[in-house]
mmCIF file with all atom_site columns, C-alpha atoms in Angstrom:
data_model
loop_
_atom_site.group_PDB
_atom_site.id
_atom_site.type_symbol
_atom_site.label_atom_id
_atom_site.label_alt_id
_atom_site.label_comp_id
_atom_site.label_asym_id
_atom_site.label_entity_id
_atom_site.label_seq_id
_atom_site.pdbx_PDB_ins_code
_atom_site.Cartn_x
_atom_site.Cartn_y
_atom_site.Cartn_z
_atom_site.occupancy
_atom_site.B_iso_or_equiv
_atom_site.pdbx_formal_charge
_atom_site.auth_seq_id
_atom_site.auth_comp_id
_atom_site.auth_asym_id
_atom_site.auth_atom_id
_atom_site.pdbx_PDB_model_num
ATOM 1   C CA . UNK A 1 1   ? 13.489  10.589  -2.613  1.00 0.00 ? 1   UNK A CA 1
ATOM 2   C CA . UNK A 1 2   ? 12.720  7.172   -1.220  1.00 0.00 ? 2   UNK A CA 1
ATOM 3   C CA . UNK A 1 3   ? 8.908   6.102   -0.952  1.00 0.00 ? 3   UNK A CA 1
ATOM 4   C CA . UNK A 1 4   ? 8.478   2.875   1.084   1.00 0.00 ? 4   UNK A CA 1
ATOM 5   C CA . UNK A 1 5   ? 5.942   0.462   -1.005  1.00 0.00 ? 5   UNK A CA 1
ATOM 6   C CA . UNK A 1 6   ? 4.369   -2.078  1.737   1.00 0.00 ? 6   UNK A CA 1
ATOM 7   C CA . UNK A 1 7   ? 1.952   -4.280  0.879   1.00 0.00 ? 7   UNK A CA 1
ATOM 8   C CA . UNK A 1 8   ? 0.213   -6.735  3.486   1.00 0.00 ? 8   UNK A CA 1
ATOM 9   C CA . UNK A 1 9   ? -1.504  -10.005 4.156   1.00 0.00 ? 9   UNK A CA 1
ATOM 10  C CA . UNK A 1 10  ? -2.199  -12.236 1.525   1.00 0.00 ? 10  UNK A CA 1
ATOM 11  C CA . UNK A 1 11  ? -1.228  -9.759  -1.558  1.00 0.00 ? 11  UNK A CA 1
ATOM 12  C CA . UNK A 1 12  ? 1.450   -12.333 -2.353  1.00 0.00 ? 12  UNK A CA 1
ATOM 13  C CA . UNK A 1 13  ? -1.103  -13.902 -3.879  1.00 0.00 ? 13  UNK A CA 1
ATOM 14  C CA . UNK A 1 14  ? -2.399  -11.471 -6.017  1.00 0.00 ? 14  UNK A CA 1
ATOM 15  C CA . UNK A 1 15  ? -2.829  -12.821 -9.834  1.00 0.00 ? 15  UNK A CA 1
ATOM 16  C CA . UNK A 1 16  ? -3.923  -15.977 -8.213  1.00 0.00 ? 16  UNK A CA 1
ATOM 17  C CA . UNK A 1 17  ? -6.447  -14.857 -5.281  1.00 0.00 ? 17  UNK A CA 1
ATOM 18  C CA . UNK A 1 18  ? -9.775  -14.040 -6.093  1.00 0.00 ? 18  UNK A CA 1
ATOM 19  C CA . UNK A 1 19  ? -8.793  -13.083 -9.839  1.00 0.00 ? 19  UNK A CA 1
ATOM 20  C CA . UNK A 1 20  ? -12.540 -11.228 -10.561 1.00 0.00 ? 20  UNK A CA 1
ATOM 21  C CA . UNK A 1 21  ? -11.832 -8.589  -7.552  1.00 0.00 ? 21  UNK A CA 1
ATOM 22  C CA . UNK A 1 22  ? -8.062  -8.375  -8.107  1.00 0.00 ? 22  UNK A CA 1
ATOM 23  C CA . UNK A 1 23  ? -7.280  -9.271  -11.812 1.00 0.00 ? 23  UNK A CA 1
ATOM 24  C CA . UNK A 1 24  ? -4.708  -11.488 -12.856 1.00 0.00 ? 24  UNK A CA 1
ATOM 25  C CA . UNK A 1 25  ? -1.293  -9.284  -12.312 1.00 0.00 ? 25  UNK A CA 1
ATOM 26  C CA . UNK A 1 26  ? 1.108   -10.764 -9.619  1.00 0.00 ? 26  UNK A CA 1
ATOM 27  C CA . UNK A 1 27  ? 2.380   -8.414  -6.883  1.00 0.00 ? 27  UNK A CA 1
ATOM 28  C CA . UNK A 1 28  ? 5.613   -9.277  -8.865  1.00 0.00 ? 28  UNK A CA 1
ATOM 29  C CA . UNK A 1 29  ? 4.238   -7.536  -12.288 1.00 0.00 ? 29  UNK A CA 1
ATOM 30  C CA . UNK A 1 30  ? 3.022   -4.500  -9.516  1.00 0.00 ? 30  UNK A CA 1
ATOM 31  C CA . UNK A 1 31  ? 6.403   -4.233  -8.125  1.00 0.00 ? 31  UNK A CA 1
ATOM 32  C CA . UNK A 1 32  ? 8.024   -4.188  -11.558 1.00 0.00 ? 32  UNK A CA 1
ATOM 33  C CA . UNK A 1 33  ? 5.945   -1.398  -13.067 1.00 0.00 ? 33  UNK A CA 1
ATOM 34  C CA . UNK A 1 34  ? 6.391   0.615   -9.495  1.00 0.00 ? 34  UNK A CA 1
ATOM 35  C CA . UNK A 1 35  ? 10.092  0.512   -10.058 1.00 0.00 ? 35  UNK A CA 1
ATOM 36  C CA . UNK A 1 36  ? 10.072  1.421   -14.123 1.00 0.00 ? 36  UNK A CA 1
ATOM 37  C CA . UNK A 1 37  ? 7.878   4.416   -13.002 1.00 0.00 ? 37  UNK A CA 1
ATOM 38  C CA . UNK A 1 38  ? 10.028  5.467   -10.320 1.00 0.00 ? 38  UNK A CA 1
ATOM 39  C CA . UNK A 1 39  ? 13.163  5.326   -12.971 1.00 0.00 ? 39  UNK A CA 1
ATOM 40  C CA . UNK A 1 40  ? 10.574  7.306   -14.957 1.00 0.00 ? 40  UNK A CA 1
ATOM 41  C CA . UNK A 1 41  ? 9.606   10.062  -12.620 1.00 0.00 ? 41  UNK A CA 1
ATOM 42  C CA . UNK A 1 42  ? 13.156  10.389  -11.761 1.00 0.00 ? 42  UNK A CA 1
ATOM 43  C CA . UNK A 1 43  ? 15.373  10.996  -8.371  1.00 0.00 ? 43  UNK A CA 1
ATOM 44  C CA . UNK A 1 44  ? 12.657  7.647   -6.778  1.00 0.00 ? 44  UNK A CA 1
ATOM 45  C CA . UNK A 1 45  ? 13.951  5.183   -4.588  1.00 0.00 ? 45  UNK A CA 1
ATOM 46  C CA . UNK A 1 46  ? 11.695  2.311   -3.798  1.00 0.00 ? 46  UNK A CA 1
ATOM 47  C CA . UNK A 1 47  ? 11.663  0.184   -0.749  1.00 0.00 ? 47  UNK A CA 1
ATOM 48  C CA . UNK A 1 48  ? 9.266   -2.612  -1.644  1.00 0.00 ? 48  UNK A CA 1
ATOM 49  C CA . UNK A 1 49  ? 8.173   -4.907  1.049   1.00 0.00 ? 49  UNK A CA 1
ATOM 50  C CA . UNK A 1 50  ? 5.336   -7.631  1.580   1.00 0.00 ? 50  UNK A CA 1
ATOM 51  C CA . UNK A 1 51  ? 4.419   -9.188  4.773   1.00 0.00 ? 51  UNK A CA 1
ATOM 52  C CA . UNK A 1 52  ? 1.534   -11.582 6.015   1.00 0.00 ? 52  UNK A CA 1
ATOM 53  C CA . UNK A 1 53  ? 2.482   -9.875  9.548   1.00 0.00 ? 53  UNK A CA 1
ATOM 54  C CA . UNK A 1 54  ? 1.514   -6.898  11.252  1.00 0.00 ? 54  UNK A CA 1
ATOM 55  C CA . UNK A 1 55  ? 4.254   -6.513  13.616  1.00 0.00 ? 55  UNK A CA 1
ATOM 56  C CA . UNK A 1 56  ? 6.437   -6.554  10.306  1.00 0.00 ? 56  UNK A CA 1
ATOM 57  C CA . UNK A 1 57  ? 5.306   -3.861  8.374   1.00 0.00 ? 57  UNK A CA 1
ATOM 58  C CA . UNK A 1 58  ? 5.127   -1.669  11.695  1.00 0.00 ? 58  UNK A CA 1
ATOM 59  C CA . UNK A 1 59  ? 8.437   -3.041  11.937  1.00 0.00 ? 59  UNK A CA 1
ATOM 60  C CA . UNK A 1 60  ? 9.389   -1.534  8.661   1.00 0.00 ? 60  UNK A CA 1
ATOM 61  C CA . UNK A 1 61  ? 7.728   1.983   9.312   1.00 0.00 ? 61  UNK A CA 1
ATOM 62  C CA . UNK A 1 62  ? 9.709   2.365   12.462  1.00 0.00 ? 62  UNK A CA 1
ATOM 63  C CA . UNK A 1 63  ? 13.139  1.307   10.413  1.00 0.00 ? 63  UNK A CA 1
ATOM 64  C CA . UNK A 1 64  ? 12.713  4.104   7.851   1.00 0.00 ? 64  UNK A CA 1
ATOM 65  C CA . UNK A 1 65  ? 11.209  6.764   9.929   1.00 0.00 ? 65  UNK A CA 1
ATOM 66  C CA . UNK A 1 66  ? 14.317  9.247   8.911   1.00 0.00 ? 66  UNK A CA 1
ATOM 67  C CA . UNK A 1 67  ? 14.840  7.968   5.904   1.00 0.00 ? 67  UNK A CA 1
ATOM 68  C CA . UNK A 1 68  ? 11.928  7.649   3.929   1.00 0.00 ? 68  UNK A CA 1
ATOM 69  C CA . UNK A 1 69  ? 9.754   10.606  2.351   1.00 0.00 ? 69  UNK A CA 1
ATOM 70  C CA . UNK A 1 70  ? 6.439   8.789   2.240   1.00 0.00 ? 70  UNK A CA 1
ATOM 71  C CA . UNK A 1 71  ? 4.981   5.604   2.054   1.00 0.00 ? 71  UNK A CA 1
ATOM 72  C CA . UNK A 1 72  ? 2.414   4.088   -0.159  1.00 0.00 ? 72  UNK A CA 1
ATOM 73  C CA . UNK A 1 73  ? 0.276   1.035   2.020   1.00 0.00 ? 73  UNK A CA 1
ATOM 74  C CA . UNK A 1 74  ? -1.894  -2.091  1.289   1.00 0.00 ? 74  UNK A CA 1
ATOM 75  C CA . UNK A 1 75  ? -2.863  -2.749  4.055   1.00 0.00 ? 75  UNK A CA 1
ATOM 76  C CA . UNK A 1 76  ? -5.343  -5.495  2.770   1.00 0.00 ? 76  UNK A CA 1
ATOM 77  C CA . UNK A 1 77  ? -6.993  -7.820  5.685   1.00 0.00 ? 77  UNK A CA 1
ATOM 78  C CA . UNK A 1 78  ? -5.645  -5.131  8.605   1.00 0.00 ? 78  UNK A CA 1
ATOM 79  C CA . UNK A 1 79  ? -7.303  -2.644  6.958   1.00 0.00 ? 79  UNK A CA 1
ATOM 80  C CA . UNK A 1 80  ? -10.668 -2.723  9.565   1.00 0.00 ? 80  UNK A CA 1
ATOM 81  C CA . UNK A 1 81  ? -8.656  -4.054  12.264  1.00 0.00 ? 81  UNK A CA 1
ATOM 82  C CA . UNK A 1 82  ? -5.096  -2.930  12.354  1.00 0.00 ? 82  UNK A CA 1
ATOM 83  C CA . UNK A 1 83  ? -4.599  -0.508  15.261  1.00 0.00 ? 83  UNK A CA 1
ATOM 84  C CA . UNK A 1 84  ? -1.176  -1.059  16.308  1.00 0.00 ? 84  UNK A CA 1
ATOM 85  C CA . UNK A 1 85  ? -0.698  -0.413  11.974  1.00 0.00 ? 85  UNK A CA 1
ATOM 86  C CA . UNK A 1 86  ? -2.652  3.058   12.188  1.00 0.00 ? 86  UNK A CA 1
ATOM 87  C CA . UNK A 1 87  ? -0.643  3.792   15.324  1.00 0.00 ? 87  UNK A CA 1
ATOM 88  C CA . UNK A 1 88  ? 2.863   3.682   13.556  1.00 0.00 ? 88  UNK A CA 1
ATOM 89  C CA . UNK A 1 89  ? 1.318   5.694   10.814  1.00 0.00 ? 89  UNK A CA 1
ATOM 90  C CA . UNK A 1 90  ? 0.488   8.663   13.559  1.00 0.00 ? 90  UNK A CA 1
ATOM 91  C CA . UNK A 1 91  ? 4.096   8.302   14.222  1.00 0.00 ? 91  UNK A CA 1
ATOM 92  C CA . UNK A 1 92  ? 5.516   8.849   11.008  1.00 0.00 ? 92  UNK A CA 1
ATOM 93  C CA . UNK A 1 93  ? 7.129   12.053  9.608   1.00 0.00 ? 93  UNK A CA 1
ATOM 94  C CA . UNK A 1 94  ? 6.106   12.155  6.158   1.00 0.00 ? 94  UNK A CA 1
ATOM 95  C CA . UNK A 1 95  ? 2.742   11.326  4.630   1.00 0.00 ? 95  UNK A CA 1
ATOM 96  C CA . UNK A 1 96  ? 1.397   7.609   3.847   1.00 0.00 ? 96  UNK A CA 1
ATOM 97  C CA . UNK A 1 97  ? -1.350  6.655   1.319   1.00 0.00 ? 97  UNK A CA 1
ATOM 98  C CA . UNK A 1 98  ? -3.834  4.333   1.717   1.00 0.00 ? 98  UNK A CA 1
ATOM 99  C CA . UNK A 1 99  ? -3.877  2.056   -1.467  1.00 0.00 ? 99  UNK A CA 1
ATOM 100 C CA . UNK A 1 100 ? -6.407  -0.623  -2.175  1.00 0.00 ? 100 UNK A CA 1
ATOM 101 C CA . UNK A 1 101 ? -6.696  -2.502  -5.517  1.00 0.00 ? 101 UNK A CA 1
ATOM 102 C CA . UNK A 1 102 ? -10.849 -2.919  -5.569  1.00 0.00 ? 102 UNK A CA 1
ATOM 103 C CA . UNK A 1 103 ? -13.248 -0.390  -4.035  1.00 0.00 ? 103 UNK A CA 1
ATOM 104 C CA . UNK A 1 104 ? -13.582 -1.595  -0.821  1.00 0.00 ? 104 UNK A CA 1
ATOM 105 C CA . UNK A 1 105 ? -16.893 1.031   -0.209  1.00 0.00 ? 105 UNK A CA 1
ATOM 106 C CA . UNK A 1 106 ? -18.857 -1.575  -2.875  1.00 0.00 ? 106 UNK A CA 1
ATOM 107 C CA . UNK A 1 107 ? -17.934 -4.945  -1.209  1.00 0.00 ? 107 UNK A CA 1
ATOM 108 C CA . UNK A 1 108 ? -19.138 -6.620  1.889   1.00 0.00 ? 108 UNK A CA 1
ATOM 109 C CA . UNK A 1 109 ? -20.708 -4.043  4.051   1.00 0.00 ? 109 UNK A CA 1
ATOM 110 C CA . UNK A 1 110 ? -17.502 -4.832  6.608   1.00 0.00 ? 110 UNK A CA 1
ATOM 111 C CA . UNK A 1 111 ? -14.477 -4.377  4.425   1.00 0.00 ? 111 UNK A CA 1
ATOM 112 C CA . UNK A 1 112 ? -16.352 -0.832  4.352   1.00 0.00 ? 112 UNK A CA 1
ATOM 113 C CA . UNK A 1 113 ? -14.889 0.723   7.600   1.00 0.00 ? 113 UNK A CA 1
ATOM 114 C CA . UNK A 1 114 ? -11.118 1.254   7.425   1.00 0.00 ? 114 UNK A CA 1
ATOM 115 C CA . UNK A 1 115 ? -9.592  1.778   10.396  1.00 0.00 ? 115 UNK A CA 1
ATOM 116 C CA . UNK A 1 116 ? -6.501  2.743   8.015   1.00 0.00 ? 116 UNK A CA 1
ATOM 117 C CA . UNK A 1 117 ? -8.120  5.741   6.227   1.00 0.00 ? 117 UNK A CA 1
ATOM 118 C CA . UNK A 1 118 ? -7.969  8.288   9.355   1.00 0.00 ? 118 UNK A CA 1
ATOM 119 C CA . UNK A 1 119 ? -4.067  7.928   9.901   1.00 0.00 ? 119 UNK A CA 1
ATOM 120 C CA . UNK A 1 120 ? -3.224  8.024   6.090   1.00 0.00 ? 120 UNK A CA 1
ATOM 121 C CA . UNK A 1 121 ? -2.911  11.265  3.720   1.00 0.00 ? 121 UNK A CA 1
ATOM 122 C CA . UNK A 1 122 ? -5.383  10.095  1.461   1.00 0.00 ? 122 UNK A CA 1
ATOM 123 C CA . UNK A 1 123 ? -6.935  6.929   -0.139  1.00 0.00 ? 123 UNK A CA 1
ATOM 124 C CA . UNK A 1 124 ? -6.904  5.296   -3.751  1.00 0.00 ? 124 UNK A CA 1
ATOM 125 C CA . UNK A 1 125 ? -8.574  2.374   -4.409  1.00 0.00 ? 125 UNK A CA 1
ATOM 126 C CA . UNK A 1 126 ? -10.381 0.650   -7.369  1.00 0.00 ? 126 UNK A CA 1
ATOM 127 C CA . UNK A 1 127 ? -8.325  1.086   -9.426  1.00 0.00 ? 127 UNK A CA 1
ATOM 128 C CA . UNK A 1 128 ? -6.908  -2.686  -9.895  1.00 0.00 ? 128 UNK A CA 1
ATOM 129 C CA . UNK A 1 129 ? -2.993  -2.605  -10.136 1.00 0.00 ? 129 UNK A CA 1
ATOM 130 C CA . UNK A 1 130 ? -3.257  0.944   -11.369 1.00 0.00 ? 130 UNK A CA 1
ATOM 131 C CA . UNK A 1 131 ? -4.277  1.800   -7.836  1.00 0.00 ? 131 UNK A CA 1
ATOM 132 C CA . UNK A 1 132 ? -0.491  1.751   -7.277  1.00 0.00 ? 132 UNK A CA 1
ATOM 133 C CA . UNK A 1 133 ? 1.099   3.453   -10.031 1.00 0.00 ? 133 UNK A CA 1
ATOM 134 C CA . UNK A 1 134 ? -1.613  6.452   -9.474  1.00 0.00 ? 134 UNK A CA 1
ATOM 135 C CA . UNK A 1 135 ? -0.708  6.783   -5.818  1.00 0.00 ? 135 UNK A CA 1
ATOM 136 C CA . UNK A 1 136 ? 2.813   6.637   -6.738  1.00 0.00 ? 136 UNK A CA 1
ATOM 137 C CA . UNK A 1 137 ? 2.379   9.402   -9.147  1.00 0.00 ? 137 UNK A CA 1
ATOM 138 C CA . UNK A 1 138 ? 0.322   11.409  -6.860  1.00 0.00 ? 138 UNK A CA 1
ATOM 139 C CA . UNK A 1 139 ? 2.629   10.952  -3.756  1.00 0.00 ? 139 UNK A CA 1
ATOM 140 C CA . UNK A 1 140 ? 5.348   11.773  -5.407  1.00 0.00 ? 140 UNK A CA 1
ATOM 141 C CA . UNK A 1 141 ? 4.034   15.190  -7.126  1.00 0.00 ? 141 UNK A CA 1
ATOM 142 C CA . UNK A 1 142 ? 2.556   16.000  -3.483  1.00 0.00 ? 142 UNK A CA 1
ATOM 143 C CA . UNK A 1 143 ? 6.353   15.679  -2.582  1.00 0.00 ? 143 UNK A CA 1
ATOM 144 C CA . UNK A 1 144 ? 7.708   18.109  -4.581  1.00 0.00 ? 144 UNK A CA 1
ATOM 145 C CA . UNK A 1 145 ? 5.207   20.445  -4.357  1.00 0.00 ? 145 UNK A CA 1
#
């Protein structure tokens, strides 16, 4: 089962970015514990990718389209304005969840509205880091049913 992990603009900078809304764990330390609980769930391929560009992770969407069986998404700063991103989430085959690392809903008033949410299976968020290894879990369970 491979589960594309795509994380967007500016989470390379997690650990060091805003450290009271995001913590201090490095998208490094997130990618690591994806991958030990992919070994740990068994029969999980990741495909981890980070991009400051839209175009990119749309890029990477169309590139798995037959291959993957879901996708987990950060879509961090093109979360309320990302349209060509929601659009190559419509497209894809298999499901995609929305993950966020702080509850976006109890920020700025703005970073309320995803434009993200609609085209995605579901949402977690608030969660910190473990915002990932929960939709992980969950995406994979919804795989196999």
């Amino acid at each position: 089962m491979r589960i594309l992990v795509l994380h967007g603009p500016n989470l390379n900078l997690f650990g060091r970015r805003e450290p009271h809304i995001y913590g201090t764990t490095t998208l490094a330390e997130i990618d690591q514990r994806l991958t030990a609980l992919a070994g740990e769930l068994g029969g999980v391929e990741l495909e981890i990718f980070q991009s400051n560009h839209e175009g990119a992770l749309i890029d990477k969407f169309h590139q798995n389209i037959d291959t993957a069986a879901g996708a987990l998404l950060n879509p961090a700063g093109l979360t309320q304005h990302g349209v060509p991103l929601h659009d190559a989430i419509k497209a894809m085959p298999f499901p995609v969840l929305e993950i966020h690392m702080s509850n976006i809903a109890a920020r700025e008033s703005w970073r309320a509205h995803s434009i993200i949410s609609p085209a995605v299976k579901a949402t977690v968020q608030g969660l910190g880091w473990r915002s990932y290894t929960a939709g992980l879990r969950a995406l994979v369970e919804t795989l196999r049913g």
